[in-house]
């Protein structure tokens, strides 16, 4: 195999080994979905495991607490609100109880899972997004902005939603001529990269609706590709060669003319799903139908992508869930954990770095992305960018109580959509509506609370002063958002005037 190197390279991840958990810790009798869409079919966070399952007469997925093991009873409650099979599920990075699902019924639904899991079947979503004309197969949460969700469908359209208001804020209808295979945000969520059936890699600014870079024929093969942004801005792609050999390639976004590295692996038909860990700069490749998981380290030294090892088992995987770093066991030097889907079983697999010391290994666990968002949705829409807020894993991670719970609107008012519209036109009125709705939602209740407390608690001036300071801070933040939106509207009006005058 071309990725094996003769020279021994120094790396703390060179001896990472993978080990499947014992049978008693697996989840049995899970009827994993047989849908032909190339997705991982599983999503995991520090609280729950979600698996897309077979369901008659609609689409459903199973959600169980992460500590669950043993047999799943056939009467176990599921999330079953879709009218057609579910194609993709993704947990919110900022609330471990919120999950989004995309379906063949052309809708995306967002669900609030109660602590402890489901006690009865869940059919009512807290928000339903209806903006695609064909089935929706791709979901991608914004890495640092609260309640921003990207969806991509078989109508070749990308939509970006603000779940705080349930509105479509950006739509890219003309960027892709064919089926979109994958979408990935960069580290601070300012741009996305996509791969499409036309074999091209695109780097796109979703807020402006502009394609920044295009690389034709990233991989020559006709089978589906995948692309993922790395933390340093490079892009890693997986695909097939002209001779149907599976490939891995690394691209520098500053110059897409030639790949920095290309590695060929084997001639299997399974699509390679890349799972990237930004903390260790490791990439795990799980092929659908494979019996192996390969892992690589990406560095700044040639050949840039270094093969580490592979985990091999007797049974092929139908899909796999990748646990976020907040959920791994730091006491056992576990740097990653997969939940491998078999025909009727979910099997955890731990990736561990062998260490003799029982102390916290700080070099293995740099600060990682926490659950608190760095930006509010309106701040990102107004043009701000920020990387995820980092937390320490020393002593394990306990999520703080979120300040942003229940910020998803239960009954969204969706703007009317024109399938031929580009990105800019829907954004202006939507953004204005968003900030106005936010102002009404946040300012109104706070003012009522302040009045109530002042009337009933005159003897406690300190509490009154705290409330007043809180109100002033919120009003300042709202004013900044309104000003930013005004500037954006002026810019769009100028662009519209130029178009009408024939200058563009």
Coordinates of C-alpha atoms in Angstrom, one line a residue:
X1 CA 0.0 0.0 0.0
X2 CA 1.4 3.4 -1.0
X3 CA 0.7 5.0 2.4
X4 CA 3.3 2.9 4.3
X5 CA 6.6 4.6 4.9
X6 CA 9.9 3.0 5.7
X7 CA 11.3 5.8 7.9
X8 CA 10.0 5.8 11.5
X9 CA 8.4 9.2 12.3
X10 CA 8.2 10.6 15.8
X11 CA 4.6 11.2 16.9
X12 CA 2.8 10.7 20.1
X13 CA -0.1 9.2 18.1
X14 CA 2.1 6.6 16.3
X15 CA 1.0 3.9 18.8
X16 CA -2.7 4.7 18.9
X17 CA -4.6 1.4 19.1
X18 CA -8.2 0.7 18.7
X19 CA -10.2 -1.8 20.8
X20 CA -13.8 -2.9 20.6
X21 CA -15.8 -2.9 23.8
X22 CA -17.0 -6.2 25.3
X23 CA -20.2 -7.7 24.1
X24 CA -22.1 -6.8 27.3
X25 CA -21.4 -3.1 26.6
X26 CA -22.9 -3.2 23.1
X27 CA -26.4 -2.3 22.1
X28 CA -28.3 -5.2 20.5
X29 CA -31.4 -5.6 18.4
X30 CA -31.1 -2.3 16.7
X31 CA -32.8 -2.4 13.2
X32 CA -30.3 -0.2 11.4
X33 CA -31.8 1.6 8.4
X34 CA -31.1 0.1 4.9
X35 CA -31.5 3.4 3.2
X36 CA -29.0 3.7 0.2
X37 CA -28.0 7.3 1.0
X38 CA -24.3 7.5 1.8
X39 CA -24.5 8.8 5.4
X40 CA -23.1 7.7 8.7
X41 CA -26.6 6.7 10.0
X42 CA -25.5 7.5 13.5
X43 CA -24.8 10.6 15.6
X44 CA -23.3 10.6 19.1
X45 CA -22.7 13.3 21.8
X46 CA -21.7 13.1 25.5
X47 CA -25.4 12.4 26.5
X48 CA -27.0 10.3 23.7
X49 CA -26.6 7.9 20.9
X50 CA -28.9 8.3 17.9
X51 CA -29.3 5.7 15.1
X52 CA -31.5 5.9 12.0
X53 CA -33.6 2.7 12.0
X54 CA -36.0 0.9 9.7
X55 CA -39.5 2.1 10.1
X56 CA -42.7 1.2 8.3
X57 CA -44.7 4.0 6.8
X58 CA -42.3 6.8 7.5
X59 CA -38.9 7.7 9.0
X60 CA -37.6 7.2 12.5
X61 CA -34.5 7.2 14.5
X62 CA -33.6 5.7 17.9
X63 CA -32.3 7.9 20.7
X64 CA -30.9 6.2 23.9
X65 CA -28.6 7.5 26.7
X66 CA -24.9 7.0 26.0
X67 CA -24.6 4.6 28.9
X68 CA -27.2 2.3 27.5
X69 CA -26.2 -1.3 26.8
X70 CA -27.9 -4.6 26.1
X71 CA -31.0 -5.5 24.1
X72 CA -33.3 -2.7 22.7
X73 CA -36.9 -3.8 23.1
X74 CA -39.0 -3.5 20.0
X75 CA -41.5 -1.3 21.9
X76 CA -38.7 1.2 22.7
X77 CA -39.9 4.7 21.9
X78 CA -38.4 6.4 18.8
X79 CA -38.4 9.9 17.2
X80 CA -40.9 9.2 14.4
X81 CA -42.3 12.4 13.0
X82 CA -41.1 12.2 9.4
X83 CA -43.4 11.0 6.6
X84 CA -40.5 9.3 4.7
X85 CA -37.1 7.7 5.6
X86 CA -34.6 9.8 7.5
X87 CA -31.3 10.3 5.7
X88 CA -29.2 12.3 8.1
X89 CA -29.1 13.2 11.8
X90 CA -26.8 15.6 13.6
X91 CA -26.6 16.8 17.3
X92 CA -26.4 20.5 18.0
X93 CA -22.8 21.4 19.1
X94 CA -24.3 23.9 21.6
X95 CA -27.1 21.8 23.3
X96 CA -26.7 18.1 23.9
X97 CA -30.5 17.7 24.0
X98 CA -31.1 19.1 20.5
X99 CA -30.9 17.0 17.3
X100 CA -31.8 17.8 13.7
X101 CA -33.0 15.2 11.2
X102 CA -33.2 15.4 7.4
X103 CA -35.6 13.2 5.4
X104 CA -36.8 12.1 2.0
X105 CA -40.1 14.0 2.8
X106 CA -38.2 17.2 1.9
X107 CA -38.3 18.6 5.4
X108 CA -35.8 19.1 8.2
X109 CA -37.0 18.8 11.8
X110 CA -35.4 19.8 15.0
X111 CA -36.1 17.9 18.2
X112 CA -35.6 18.5 21.9
X113 CA -34.7 15.2 23.6
X114 CA -35.5 15.1 27.4
X115 CA -32.8 14.3 29.8
X116 CA -32.7 10.6 30.4
X117 CA -34.1 9.8 26.9
X118 CA -37.5 9.2 25.5
X119 CA -40.3 7.7 27.5
X120 CA -42.9 7.8 24.7
X121 CA -42.7 8.1 20.9
X122 CA -41.8 11.6 19.8
X123 CA -43.8 12.9 16.8
X124 CA -43.9 16.7 17.4
X125 CA -40.7 18.6 16.4
X126 CA -39.9 21.9 18.1
X127 CA -39.3 23.3 14.6
X128 CA -39.9 22.1 11.0
X129 CA -38.0 23.7 8.1
X130 CA -39.6 23.5 4.7
X131 CA -37.4 25.0 2.0
X132 CA -36.3 22.2 -0.2
X133 CA -38.2 20.8 -3.2
X134 CA -36.5 17.4 -3.1
X135 CA -35.2 15.1 -0.4
X136 CA -32.8 16.5 2.1
X137 CA -29.7 14.5 2.8
X138 CA -27.1 16.8 4.4
X139 CA -27.1 18.6 7.7
X140 CA -24.2 20.8 9.1
X141 CA -24.5 22.8 12.3
X142 CA -22.5 26.0 12.5
X143 CA -19.4 25.3 14.7
X144 CA -19.6 28.5 16.8
X145 CA -22.8 30.4 16.2
X146 CA -26.0 29.4 18.1
X147 CA -28.9 28.0 16.2
X148 CA -27.4 28.3 12.7
X149 CA -28.1 25.1 10.7
X150 CA -27.1 24.4 7.1
X151 CA -29.1 22.0 5.0
X152 CA -28.5 20.6 1.5
X153 CA -30.9 18.7 -0.7
X154 CA -31.2 16.7 -3.9
X155 CA -32.6 19.9 -5.5
X156 CA -28.9 21.0 -5.5
X157 CA -29.8 23.9 -3.2
X158 CA -28.0 24.9 0.1
X159 CA -30.1 26.6 2.8
X160 CA -28.9 28.3 5.9
X161 CA -31.5 28.7 8.7
X162 CA -31.8 30.7 11.9
X163 CA -33.6 28.3 14.3
X164 CA -34.1 31.1 16.8
X165 CA -36.7 32.5 14.5
X166 CA -37.3 29.5 12.2
X167 CA -36.4 31.5 9.2
X168 CA -34.4 30.9 6.0
X169 CA -31.6 33.5 6.1
X170 CA -29.5 32.4 3.0
X171 CA -30.1 30.3 0.0
X172 CA -27.6 29.2 -2.6
X173 CA -29.6 27.9 -5.5
X174 CA -27.2 28.4 -8.4
X175 CA -23.8 27.3 -7.0
X176 CA -24.1 23.6 -7.8
X177 CA -25.2 22.1 -11.2
X178 CA -25.6 18.6 -9.8
X179 CA -26.1 16.6 -6.7
X180 CA -24.2 17.8 -3.6
X181 CA -22.2 15.0 -1.9
X182 CA -21.0 16.8 1.2
X183 CA -20.7 20.2 3.0
X184 CA -18.2 21.2 5.7
X185 CA -17.8 24.5 7.7
X186 CA -14.4 25.9 8.3
X187 CA -13.1 26.4 11.9
X188 CA -14.9 29.8 12.6
X189 CA -17.8 29.2 10.3
X190 CA -17.1 32.0 7.9
X191 CA -16.9 29.8 4.7
X192 CA -17.9 26.3 3.6
X193 CA -16.4 23.7 1.3
X194 CA -18.6 21.4 -0.9
X195 CA -18.1 18.5 -3.3
X196 CA -20.6 17.8 -6.0
X197 CA -21.4 15.1 -8.6
X198 CA -19.6 17.2 -11.2
X199 CA -16.4 16.2 -9.3
X200 CA -15.6 19.8 -8.3
X201 CA -14.5 21.1 -5.0
X202 CA -15.9 24.6 -4.1
X203 CA -15.1 27.0 -1.4
X204 CA -18.1 29.3 -0.8
X205 CA -19.0 32.3 1.4
X206 CA -22.6 31.5 2.3
X207 CA -23.5 35.0 3.6
X208 CA -22.5 36.6 0.3
X209 CA -23.6 33.7 -1.9
X210 CA -20.3 33.8 -3.7
X211 CA -18.0 31.0 -4.8
X212 CA -14.5 31.9 -3.7
X213 CA -12.6 29.0 -5.2
X214 CA -13.3 26.0 -7.5
X215 CA -11.1 23.0 -8.3
X216 CA -12.4 20.8 -11.1
X217 CA -11.9 17.1 -11.0
X218 CA -10.7 16.7 -7.4
X219 CA -11.0 12.9 -7.9
X220 CA -11.4 11.3 -11.4
X221 CA -13.8 8.5 -10.3
X222 CA -17.5 8.7 -10.7
X223 CA -18.3 7.4 -7.2
X224 CA -19.4 9.9 -4.4
X225 CA -16.7 12.1 -2.7
X226 CA -16.4 13.7 0.7
X227 CA -14.6 16.9 1.8
X228 CA -13.8 18.2 5.3
X229 CA -12.2 21.5 6.4
X230 CA -9.2 21.1 8.7
X231 CA -8.5 23.5 11.5
X232 CA -5.6 25.2 9.7
X233 CA -7.8 26.0 6.6
X234 CA -6.7 23.1 4.5
X235 CA -9.3 20.7 3.0
X236 CA -9.1 16.9 3.0
X237 CA -11.1 15.0 0.4
X238 CA -11.9 11.3 -0.2
X239 CA -13.0 9.9 -3.5
X240 CA -12.1 7.4 -6.3
X241 CA -9.5 7.4 -9.0
X242 CA -10.3 6.6 -12.7
X243 CA -9.4 3.0 -12.0
X244 CA -11.9 3.0 -9.0
X245 CA -9.2 3.0 -6.4
X246 CA -10.2 4.8 -3.2
X247 CA -8.1 8.0 -2.6
X248 CA -7.4 10.5 0.1
X249 CA -6.2 14.0 -0.9
X250 CA -5.1 17.1 0.9
X251 CA -5.6 20.6 -0.6
X252 CA -4.3 24.0 0.3
X253 CA -7.1 26.6 -0.2
X254 CA -4.6 29.2 -1.2
X255 CA -3.7 27.2 -4.2
X256 CA -6.0 24.5 -5.5
X257 CA -4.1 23.8 -8.7
X258 CA -2.4 20.7 -7.3
X259 CA -3.1 18.6 -4.2
X260 CA -0.5 18.7 -1.4
X261 CA -0.7 14.9 -1.0
X262 CA -2.6 12.1 -2.6
X263 CA -2.8 8.5 -1.2
X264 CA -4.4 5.5 -2.9
X265 CA -5.7 2.7 -0.7
X266 CA -7.7 -0.1 -2.2
X267 CA -10.4 -0.9 -4.8
X268 CA -13.4 -1.3 -2.6
X269 CA -16.7 0.2 -3.6
X270 CA -17.6 1.7 -0.2
X271 CA -17.7 5.5 0.1
X272 CA -15.0 6.7 2.6
X273 CA -16.5 8.8 5.4
X274 CA -13.9 11.1 7.0
X275 CA -14.1 12.0 10.7
X276 CA -11.8 14.8 11.7
X277 CA -10.5 15.5 15.2
X278 CA -9.2 19.1 15.3
X279 CA -7.5 18.7 18.7
X280 CA -5.1 15.9 17.5
X281 CA -5.2 16.7 13.8
X282 CA -6.1 13.1 13.1
X283 CA -8.5 11.9 10.4
X284 CA -10.3 8.6 10.7
X285 CA -11.7 7.0 7.5
X286 CA -14.7 4.6 7.8
X287 CA -15.7 3.0 4.6
X288 CA -19.3 1.8 4.3
X289 CA -19.3 -2.0 4.0
X290 CA -15.6 -2.1 5.2
X291 CA -14.3 -4.1 8.1
X292 CA -11.6 -1.5 8.8
X293 CA -11.2 2.0 10.2
X294 CA -8.0 3.7 9.0
X295 CA -6.5 6.6 10.8
X296 CA -4.0 9.2 9.7
X297 CA -2.2 12.2 11.2
X298 CA -2.1 15.5 9.2
X299 CA 1.1 17.6 9.8
X300 CA 3.0 20.5 8.2
X301 CA 5.9 18.2 7.1
X302 CA 5.9 16.3 3.9
X303 CA 4.2 14.0 3.0
X304 CA 1.7 15.9 5.1
X305 CA -0.7 12.9 5.6
X306 CA 0.8 10.2 7.6
X307 CA -0.8 6.8 7.9
X308 CA -0.8 5.6 11.5
X309 CA -2.6 2.3 11.7
X310 CA -6.0 0.6 11.0
X311 CA -8.6 -1.2 13.1
X312 CA -9.8 -4.4 11.6
X313 CA -12.7 -6.6 12.5
X314 CA -14.6 -9.5 11.0
X315 CA -18.0 -7.8 10.4
X316 CA -18.5 -4.9 8.0
X317 CA -19.9 -1.5 9.2
X318 CA -23.2 -0.1 8.0
X319 CA -22.2 3.3 9.4
X320 CA -20.5 4.9 12.4
X321 CA -21.0 7.6 15.0
X322 CA -18.0 9.7 16.1
X323 CA -18.1 11.0 19.7
X324 CA -17.1 14.6 20.4
X325 CA -14.0 15.0 22.5
X326 CA -16.1 16.2 25.5
X327 CA -17.4 12.7 25.9
X328 CA -14.1 10.6 25.9
X329 CA -12.6 9.0 29.0
X330 CA -9.5 11.1 29.7
X331 CA -8.5 8.8 32.6
X332 CA -7.9 6.0 30.1
X333 CA -6.1 8.2 27.5
X334 CA -9.0 7.7 25.1
X335 CA -8.6 10.2 22.3
X336 CA -11.6 9.1 20.2
X337 CA -14.5 6.8 20.2
X338 CA -16.6 5.3 17.4
X339 CA -20.0 3.6 17.6
X340 CA -19.9 1.1 14.8
X341 CA -23.2 0.0 13.3
X342 CA -23.6 -3.7 12.5
X343 CA -26.7 -5.3 10.9
X344 CA -28.5 -5.3 14.3
X345 CA -25.9 -4.0 16.8
X346 CA -24.1 -0.9 17.9
X347 CA -20.5 -1.6 19.0
X348 CA -18.3 1.1 20.7
X349 CA -14.7 1.2 19.6
X350 CA -12.1 3.2 21.7
X351 CA -9.0 4.8 20.2
X352 CA -6.4 4.9 23.0
X353 CA -2.8 6.2 23.4
X354 CA -0.9 3.9 25.8
X355 CA 0.5 5.8 28.7
X356 CA 1.9 4.4 32.0
X357 CA 1.0 7.4 34.1
X358 CA -2.4 7.8 35.7
X359 CA -2.1 11.6 35.7
X360 CA -4.0 13.8 33.2
X361 CA -2.1 13.8 29.9
X362 CA -2.2 17.5 28.9
X363 CA -0.4 16.9 25.6
X364 CA -3.1 14.5 24.4
X365 CA -5.9 16.8 25.4
X366 CA -5.5 20.4 24.4
X367 CA -8.4 22.6 25.1
X368 CA -11.4 21.5 23.0
X369 CA -14.6 23.1 21.7
X370 CA -17.1 23.5 24.5
X371 CA -20.9 23.6 24.4
X372 CA -21.2 27.4 24.8
X373 CA -21.6 29.3 21.5
X374 CA -19.1 32.0 20.6
X375 CA -21.7 34.0 18.7
X376 CA -25.5 34.5 18.6
X377 CA -27.2 33.8 15.3
X378 CA -27.9 37.5 14.7
X379 CA -24.2 38.3 15.3
X380 CA -23.1 35.8 12.7
X381 CA -25.8 37.0 10.2
X382 CA -24.5 40.5 10.7
X383 CA -21.0 39.5 9.6
X384 CA -19.2 38.5 12.7
X385 CA -16.9 35.5 12.9
X386 CA -15.4 33.7 15.9
X387 CA -13.8 30.3 16.5
X388 CA -15.5 27.9 19.0
X389 CA -15.0 28.7 22.7
X390 CA -12.5 26.2 24.2
X391 CA -12.7 24.3 27.5
X392 CA -10.2 22.2 29.4
X393 CA -10.7 18.5 29.7
X394 CA -8.6 18.2 32.9
X395 CA -10.5 16.1 35.4
X396 CA -13.1 15.3 32.7
X397 CA -15.7 17.6 31.2
X398 CA -19.0 18.7 32.9
X399 CA -21.2 20.9 30.8
X400 CA -22.2 24.2 32.5
X401 CA -25.9 25.0 32.6
X402 CA -26.6 26.6 29.2
X403 CA -27.6 30.3 29.1
X404 CA -29.3 29.7 25.8
X405 CA -31.7 26.8 26.5
X406 CA -35.1 27.1 24.8
X407 CA -34.0 29.6 22.2
X408 CA -35.4 27.6 19.3
X409 CA -38.7 28.9 18.2
X410 CA -41.5 26.3 18.5
X411 CA -43.6 27.6 15.6
X412 CA -41.5 29.2 13.0
X413 CA -42.8 31.7 10.4
X414 CA -41.0 30.7 7.2
X415 CA -40.5 33.3 4.5
X416 CA -41.9 32.5 1.1
X417 CA -39.2 31.1 -1.1
X418 CA -38.5 31.3 -4.8
X419 CA -36.5 28.3 -5.9
X420 CA -34.7 30.4 -8.5
X421 CA -33.6 33.0 -6.0
X422 CA -29.9 33.5 -5.3
X423 CA -28.4 34.1 -1.9
X424 CA -28.6 37.8 -1.6
X425 CA -32.3 38.7 -2.1
X426 CA -33.8 36.5 0.7
X427 CA -31.2 37.6 3.2
X428 CA -32.1 41.2 3.5
X429 CA -35.7 41.0 4.7
X430 CA -35.0 37.9 6.6
X431 CA -32.1 39.4 8.5
X432 CA -34.2 42.5 9.4
X433 CA -37.1 40.3 10.5
X434 CA -34.7 38.2 12.6
X435 CA -33.3 41.2 14.5
X436 CA -36.7 42.7 15.0
X437 CA -38.1 39.4 16.2
X438 CA -35.1 39.0 18.5
X439 CA -35.7 42.5 19.9
X440 CA -39.4 41.8 20.5
X441 CA -38.7 38.4 22.1
X442 CA -35.9 39.3 24.3
X443 CA -36.7 42.9 25.3
X444 CA -40.4 42.5 26.0
X445 CA -40.3 39.7 28.6
X446 CA -37.2 41.2 30.3
X447 CA -39.0 44.6 30.7
X448 CA -42.0 42.9 32.2
X449 CA -39.8 41.0 34.7
X450 CA -38.0 44.1 35.7
X451 CA -41.3 46.0 36.4
X452 CA -42.6 43.1 38.4
X453 CA -39.5 42.9 40.5
X454 CA -39.4 46.6 41.1
X455 CA -43.0 46.7 42.3
X456 CA -42.7 43.8 44.6
X457 CA -39.2 44.1 45.9
X458 CA -38.5 47.8 46.5
X459 CA -36.5 46.9 49.6
X460 CA -33.9 45.1 47.4
X461 CA -32.3 47.8 45.3
X462 CA -29.3 45.6 44.4
X463 CA -31.4 43.1 42.5
X464 CA -33.1 46.0 40.7
X465 CA -29.7 47.5 39.8
X466 CA -28.5 44.0 38.5
X467 CA -31.7 43.8 36.3
X468 CA -31.2 47.3 35.0
X469 CA -27.5 46.5 34.1
X470 CA -28.6 43.3 32.4
X471 CA -31.3 45.2 30.4
X472 CA -28.7 47.9 29.3
X473 CA -26.3 45.2 28.2
X474 CA -28.9 43.5 26.1
X475 CA -30.1 46.8 24.6
X476 CA -26.5 47.6 23.6
X477 CA -26.1 44.2 22.0
X478 CA -29.5 44.6 20.1
X479 CA -28.5 48.1 19.0
X480 CA -25.2 46.7 17.6
X481 CA -27.1 44.1 15.7
X482 CA -29.7 46.6 14.3
X483 CA -26.8 48.9 13.1
X484 CA -25.1 46.0 11.4
X485 CA -28.3 45.0 9.7
X486 CA -28.9 48.6 8.6
X487 CA -25.4 48.7 7.0
X488 CA -26.1 45.3 5.3
X489 CA -29.5 46.6 3.9
X490 CA -27.8 49.7 2.6
X491 CA -25.2 47.6 0.9
X492 CA -27.8 45.3 -0.7
X493 CA -29.8 48.4 -1.8
X494 CA -26.7 49.8 -3.5
X495 CA -26.1 46.5 -5.2
X496 CA -29.7 46.3 -6.4
X497 CA -29.5 49.9 -7.7
X498 CA -26.3 49.0 -9.7
X499 CA -28.1 45.9 -11.1
X500 CA -31.1 48.0 -12.2
X501 CA -28.8 50.6 -13.7
X502 CA -27.0 47.9 -15.7
X503 CA -23.6 48.4 -14.0
X504 CA -23.3 44.8 -13.1

